[in-house]
PDB file of C-alpha atoms in Angstrom:
ATOM      1  CA  UNK A  19     -30.167 153.486-102.647  1.00  0.00           C
ATOM      2  CA  UNK A  20     -31.158 157.019-102.060  1.00  0.00           C
ATOM      3  CA  UNK A  21     -30.890 160.424-103.527  1.00  0.00           C
ATOM      4  CA  UNK A  22     -31.512 163.905-101.859  1.00  0.00           C
ATOM      5  CA  UNK A  23     -31.648 167.438-103.086  1.00  0.00           C
ATOM      6  CA  UNK A  24     -32.175 170.803-101.196  1.00  0.00           C
ATOM      7  CA  UNK A  25     -32.404 174.428-102.528  1.00  0.00           C
ATOM      8  CA  UNK A  26     -32.199 177.479-100.818  1.00  0.00           C
ATOM      9  CA  UNK A  27     -33.678 180.625-102.566  1.00  0.00           C
ATOM     10  CA  UNK A  28     -33.167 184.254-101.038  1.00  0.00           C
ATOM     11  CA  UNK A  29     -36.326 186.101-101.849  1.00  0.00           C
ATOM     12  CA  UNK A  30     -35.330 189.610-100.292  1.00  0.00           C
ATOM     13  CA  UNK A  31     -33.038 190.862 -97.489  1.00  0.00           C
ATOM     14  CA  UNK A  32     -35.447 189.386 -94.863  1.00  0.00           C
ATOM     15  CA  UNK A  33     -36.904 186.169 -96.401  1.00  0.00           C
ATOM     16  CA  UNK A  34     -35.921 183.146 -97.722  1.00  0.00           C
ATOM     17  CA  UNK A  35     -37.380 179.867 -99.052  1.00  0.00           C
ATOM     18  CA  UNK A  36     -35.899 176.369 -98.453  1.00  0.00           C
ATOM     19  CA  UNK A  37     -37.049 173.118-100.056  1.00  0.00           C
ATOM     20  CA  UNK A  38     -35.810 169.648-100.563  1.00  0.00           C
ATOM     21  CA  UNK A  39     -36.751 166.153-102.011  1.00  0.00           C
ATOM     22  CA  UNK A  40     -35.657 162.694-101.295  1.00  0.00           C
ATOM     23  CA  UNK A  41     -36.150 159.404-103.022  1.00  0.00           C
ATOM     24  CA  UNK A  42     -35.300 156.134-101.486  1.00  0.00           C
ATOM     25  CA  UNK A  43     -35.288 152.602-103.307  1.00  0.00           C
ATOM     26  CA  UNK A  44     -35.893 149.707-100.988  1.00  0.00           C
ATOM     27  CA  UNK A  45     -35.493 145.964-101.362  1.00  0.00           C
ATOM     28  CA  UNK A  46     -35.932 143.366 -98.706  1.00  0.00           C
ATOM     29  CA  UNK A  47     -35.866 139.518 -99.093  1.00  0.00           C
ATOM     30  CA  UNK A  48     -37.521 137.058 -96.992  1.00  0.00           C
ATOM     31  CA  UNK A  49     -34.884 134.605 -96.076  1.00  0.00           C
ATOM     32  CA  UNK A  50     -36.891 132.695 -93.764  1.00  0.00           C
ATOM     33  CA  UNK A  51     -37.548 128.979 -94.805  1.00  0.00           C
ATOM     34  CA  UNK A  52     -40.873 128.480 -93.012  1.00  0.00           C
ATOM     35  CA  UNK A  53     -42.951 131.828 -93.729  1.00  0.00           C
ATOM     36  CA  UNK A  54     -45.580 132.055 -96.232  1.00  0.00           C
ATOM     37  CA  UNK A  55     -43.223 134.543 -98.185  1.00  0.00           C
ATOM     38  CA  UNK A  56     -40.028 132.459 -97.649  1.00  0.00           C
ATOM     39  CA  UNK A  57     -37.649 133.602-100.719  1.00  0.00           C
ATOM     40  CA  UNK A  58     -39.881 136.500-101.926  1.00  0.00           C
ATOM     41  CA  UNK A  59     -38.467 140.059-102.602  1.00  0.00           C
ATOM     42  CA  UNK A  60     -40.294 143.183-101.871  1.00  0.00           C
ATOM     43  CA  UNK A  61     -39.154 146.199-103.689  1.00  0.00           C
ATOM     44  CA  UNK A  62     -40.828 149.837-102.994  1.00  0.00           C
ATOM     45  CA  UNK A  63     -39.912 153.470-103.308  1.00  0.00           C
ATOM     46  CA  UNK A  64     -40.293 156.061-100.701  1.00  0.00           C
ATOM     47  CA  UNK A  65     -40.718 159.796-101.367  1.00  0.00           C
ATOM     48  CA  UNK A  66     -40.125 162.586 -99.021  1.00  0.00           C
ATOM     49  CA  UNK A  67     -40.110 166.597 -99.322  1.00  0.00           C
ATOM     50  CA  UNK A  68     -40.374 169.744 -97.549  1.00  0.00           C
ATOM     51  CA  UNK A  69     -40.749 173.444 -97.992  1.00  0.00           C
ATOM     52  CA  UNK A  70     -39.861 175.892 -95.239  1.00  0.00           C
ATOM     53  CA  UNK A  71     -40.231 179.794 -95.312  1.00  0.00           C
ATOM     54  CA  UNK A  72     -37.918 181.780 -93.057  1.00  0.00           C
ATOM     55  CA  UNK A  73     -38.240 185.489 -92.289  1.00  0.00           C
ATOM     56  CA  UNK A  74     -36.208 187.736 -90.276  1.00  0.00           C
ATOM     57  CA  UNK A  75     -38.382 189.534 -87.907  1.00  0.00           C
ATOM     58  CA  UNK A  76     -35.756 191.910 -86.568  1.00  0.00           C
ATOM     59  CA  UNK A  77     -31.790 191.625 -86.476  1.00  0.00           C
ATOM     60  CA  UNK A  78     -32.012 188.902 -83.693  1.00  0.00           C
ATOM     61  CA  UNK A  79     -35.234 186.927 -84.635  1.00  0.00           C
ATOM     62  CA  UNK A  80     -36.153 184.432 -87.136  1.00  0.00           C
ATOM     63  CA  UNK A  81     -39.848 183.230 -87.717  1.00  0.00           C
ATOM     64  CA  UNK A  82     -40.461 180.134 -89.894  1.00  0.00           C
ATOM     65  CA  UNK A  83     -43.343 178.034 -91.199  1.00  0.00           C
ATOM     66  CA  UNK A  84     -42.815 174.750 -93.021  1.00  0.00           C
ATOM     67  CA  UNK A  85     -44.540 171.630 -94.310  1.00  0.00           C
ATOM     68  CA  UNK A  86     -43.118 168.358 -95.077  1.00  0.00           C
ATOM     69  CA  UNK A  87     -44.104 164.883 -96.277  1.00  0.00           C
ATOM     70  CA  UNK A  88     -42.101 161.746 -95.576  1.00  0.00           C
ATOM     71  CA  UNK A  89     -42.544 158.074 -96.216  1.00  0.00           C
ATOM     72  CA  UNK A  90     -40.997 155.170 -94.099  1.00  0.00           C
ATOM     73  CA  UNK A  91     -40.492 151.529 -95.356  1.00  0.00           C
ATOM     74  CA  UNK A  92     -41.224 148.917 -92.744  1.00  0.00           C
ATOM     75  CA  UNK A  93     -38.119 147.936 -90.684  1.00  0.00           C
ATOM     76  CA  UNK A  94     -37.085 144.146 -89.802  1.00  0.00           C
ATOM     77  CA  UNK A  95     -39.498 143.676 -86.916  1.00  0.00           C
ATOM     78  CA  UNK A  96     -42.400 145.040 -88.653  1.00  0.00           C
ATOM     79  CA  UNK A  97     -41.711 142.757 -91.653  1.00  0.00           C
ATOM     80  CA  UNK A  98     -41.308 139.644 -89.834  1.00  0.00           C
ATOM     81  CA  UNK A  99     -44.405 139.784 -87.670  1.00  0.00           C
ATOM     82  CA  UNK A 100     -47.568 138.094 -88.262  1.00  0.00           C
ATOM     83  CA  UNK A 101     -50.129 140.547 -90.096  1.00  0.00           C
ATOM     84  CA  UNK A 102     -53.413 141.491 -88.841  1.00  0.00           C
ATOM     85  CA  UNK A 103     -55.078 141.275 -92.206  1.00  0.00           C
ATOM     86  CA  UNK A 104     -55.471 137.527 -92.180  1.00  0.00           C
ATOM     87  CA  UNK A 105     -54.617 135.257 -89.103  1.00  0.00           C
ATOM     88  CA  UNK A 106     -51.025 133.831 -89.468  1.00  0.00           C
ATOM     89  CA  UNK A 107     -50.207 135.706 -92.614  1.00  0.00           C
ATOM     90  CA  UNK A 108     -46.852 137.255 -93.013  1.00  0.00           C
ATOM     91  CA  UNK A 109     -46.588 140.992 -92.652  1.00  0.00           C
ATOM     92  CA  UNK A 110     -43.588 140.973 -95.106  1.00  0.00           C
ATOM     93  CA  UNK A 111     -46.134 141.876 -97.987  1.00  0.00           C
ATOM     94  CA  UNK A 112     -49.028 143.252 -96.167  1.00  0.00           C
ATOM     95  CA  UNK A 113     -47.391 145.880 -94.161  1.00  0.00           C
ATOM     96  CA  UNK A 114     -47.956 149.257 -95.834  1.00  0.00           C
ATOM     97  CA  UNK A 115     -45.278 152.000 -95.700  1.00  0.00           C
ATOM     98  CA  UNK A 116     -45.900 154.987 -93.210  1.00  0.00           C
ATOM     99  CA  UNK A 117     -46.760 158.452 -94.747  1.00  0.00           C
ATOM    100  CA  UNK A 118     -46.407 161.451 -92.537  1.00  0.00           C
ATOM    101  CA  UNK A 119     -47.634 165.160 -93.350  1.00  0.00           C
ATOM    102  CA  UNK A 120     -46.489 167.709 -90.958  1.00  0.00           C
ATOM    103  CA  UNK A 121     -46.912 171.274 -90.550  1.00  0.00           C
ATOM    104  CA  UNK A 122     -44.631 173.489 -88.148  1.00  0.00           C
ATOM    105  CA  UNK A 123     -44.202 176.928 -87.041  1.00  0.00           C
ATOM    106  CA  UNK A 124     -41.646 178.646 -84.591  1.00  0.00           C
ATOM    107  CA  UNK A 125     -39.308 181.440 -83.843  1.00  0.00           C
ATOM    108  CA  UNK A 126     -35.614 181.567 -82.841  1.00  0.00           C
ATOM    109  CA  UNK A 127     -34.358 184.732 -81.027  1.00  0.00           C
ATOM    110  CA  UNK A 128     -30.466 184.743 -80.851  1.00  0.00           C
ATOM    111  CA  UNK A 129     -27.592 187.157 -79.495  1.00  0.00           C
ATOM    112  CA  UNK A 130     -23.951 186.342 -78.711  1.00  0.00           C
ATOM    113  CA  UNK A 131     -25.021 185.160 -75.042  1.00  0.00           C
ATOM    114  CA  UNK A 132     -28.439 183.934 -75.456  1.00  0.00           C
ATOM    115  CA  UNK A 133     -30.687 181.747 -77.621  1.00  0.00           C
ATOM    116  CA  UNK A 134     -34.424 181.318 -77.073  1.00  0.00           C
ATOM    117  CA  UNK A 135     -36.825 179.326 -79.404  1.00  0.00           C
ATOM    118  CA  UNK A 136     -40.284 178.155 -79.623  1.00  0.00           C
ATOM    119  CA  UNK A 137     -42.092 175.854 -82.007  1.00  0.00           C
ATOM    120  CA  UNK A 138     -45.193 173.922 -82.535  1.00  0.00           C
ATOM    121  CA  UNK A 139     -46.208 171.251 -84.769  1.00  0.00           C
ATOM    122  CA  UNK A 140     -49.145 169.079 -86.103  1.00  0.00           C
ATOM    123  CA  UNK A 141     -48.903 165.989 -88.256  1.00  0.00           C
ATOM    124  CA  UNK A 142     -50.869 163.273 -89.576  1.00  0.00           C
ATOM    125  CA  UNK A 143     -49.597 159.760 -90.216  1.00  0.00           C
ATOM    126  CA  UNK A 144     -51.226 157.515 -92.554  1.00  0.00           C
ATOM    127  CA  UNK A 145     -50.585 153.722 -92.097  1.00  0.00           C
ATOM    128  CA  UNK A 146     -48.721 154.202 -88.894  1.00  0.00           C
ATOM    129  CA  UNK A 147     -47.160 150.771 -88.394  1.00  0.00           C
ATOM    130  CA  UNK A 148     -48.053 149.425 -85.007  1.00  0.00           C
ATOM    131  CA  UNK A 149     -46.916 146.057 -83.710  1.00  0.00           C
ATOM    132  CA  UNK A 150     -49.079 144.414 -80.923  1.00  0.00           C
ATOM    133  CA  UNK A 151     -47.189 141.641 -78.869  1.00  0.00           C
ATOM    134  CA  UNK A 152     -49.260 138.673 -77.604  1.00  0.00           C
ATOM    135  CA  UNK A 153     -48.247 135.937 -75.321  1.00  0.00           C
ATOM    136  CA  UNK A 154     -49.316 132.442 -76.580  1.00  0.00           C
ATOM    137  CA  UNK A 155     -48.161 130.242 -73.729  1.00  0.00           C
ATOM    138  CA  UNK A 156     -44.337 130.129 -73.887  1.00  0.00           C
ATOM    139  CA  UNK A 157     -44.248 132.098 -77.238  1.00  0.00           C
ATOM    140  CA  UNK A 158     -44.509 135.620 -77.850  1.00  0.00           C
ATOM    141  CA  UNK A 159     -45.739 136.764 -81.211  1.00  0.00           C
ATOM    142  CA  UNK A 160     -45.945 140.255 -82.749  1.00  0.00           C
ATOM    143  CA  UNK A 161     -48.921 141.304 -84.898  1.00  0.00           C
ATOM    144  CA  UNK A 162     -48.484 144.158 -87.225  1.00  0.00           C
ATOM    145  CA  UNK A 163     -51.171 146.473 -88.417  1.00  0.00           C
ATOM    146  CA  UNK A 164     -51.596 149.755 -90.182  1.00  0.00           C
ATOM    147  CA  UNK A 165     -53.553 152.610 -88.413  1.00  0.00           C
ATOM    148  CA  UNK A 166     -53.880 156.184 -88.904  1.00  0.00           C
ATOM    149  CA  UNK A 167     -52.554 158.782 -86.204  1.00  0.00           C
ATOM    150  CA  UNK A 168     -52.033 162.330 -85.331  1.00  0.00           C
ATOM    151  CA  UNK A 169     -49.657 163.934 -83.169  1.00  0.00           C
ATOM    152  CA  UNK A 170     -49.378 167.667 -82.066  1.00  0.00           C
ATOM    153  CA  UNK A 171     -46.683 169.147 -79.884  1.00  0.00           C
ATOM    154  CA  UNK A 172     -44.771 172.330 -78.989  1.00  0.00           C
ATOM    155  CA  UNK A 173     -41.290 172.904 -77.367  1.00  0.00           C
ATOM    156  CA  UNK A 174     -39.469 176.042 -75.775  1.00  0.00           C
ATOM    157  CA  UNK A 175     -35.772 176.118 -75.462  1.00  0.00           C
ATOM    158  CA  UNK A 176     -33.158 178.307 -73.943  1.00  0.00           C
ATOM    159  CA  UNK A 177     -29.282 178.357 -74.017  1.00  0.00           C
ATOM    160  CA  UNK A 178     -27.241 180.737 -72.248  1.00  0.00           C
TER     161      UNK A 178
END
C-alpha cells in the first residue's frame, strides 16, 4: 500500500520549486516450511521525498538542482537468501532496507528542433543490499549483507 503527493510552487516568472513525498507500507510472509523464520511476517514502512528548484536561465534554457531521499524494502531474492549476520540465518528478518540520499544538478536547452541536456549526481546509499553467490558443491547459495556505497555520475544528451 502506498501514497504519493507532489506540489509545484511558482516563486516568480523564472523560478519554481517542486517537492514530493511517498510512503509505502510493506508486508512479507515467509511461506517456506524449513527456514528459521517459517510462518513469520515482516511489516515495515518506507519513506521517500524530494525537492527540486528549477530556474529559467533564458527563453530556451532551464537549470535545476535537487535533493532526494528514497528507501527500498528488500525484494524476494534478498529476503530468502542466508544472512551474513550469522551463518545459516535467514535474511528474512536480518536484511535492512536501503536508504539513498542523492543530490543532482543539470541544465536543459530546448528549441523546436533541438534539445541538449547535461546533468550530474552524487548519492550515498546506506544499507545497500548485496548478495554474494557461493557454490557449495552442487548447491549455489546466496548470502545477503548490507553495505554502504556511494555513486557519482553525469550524462549528456542531444535530440534533433
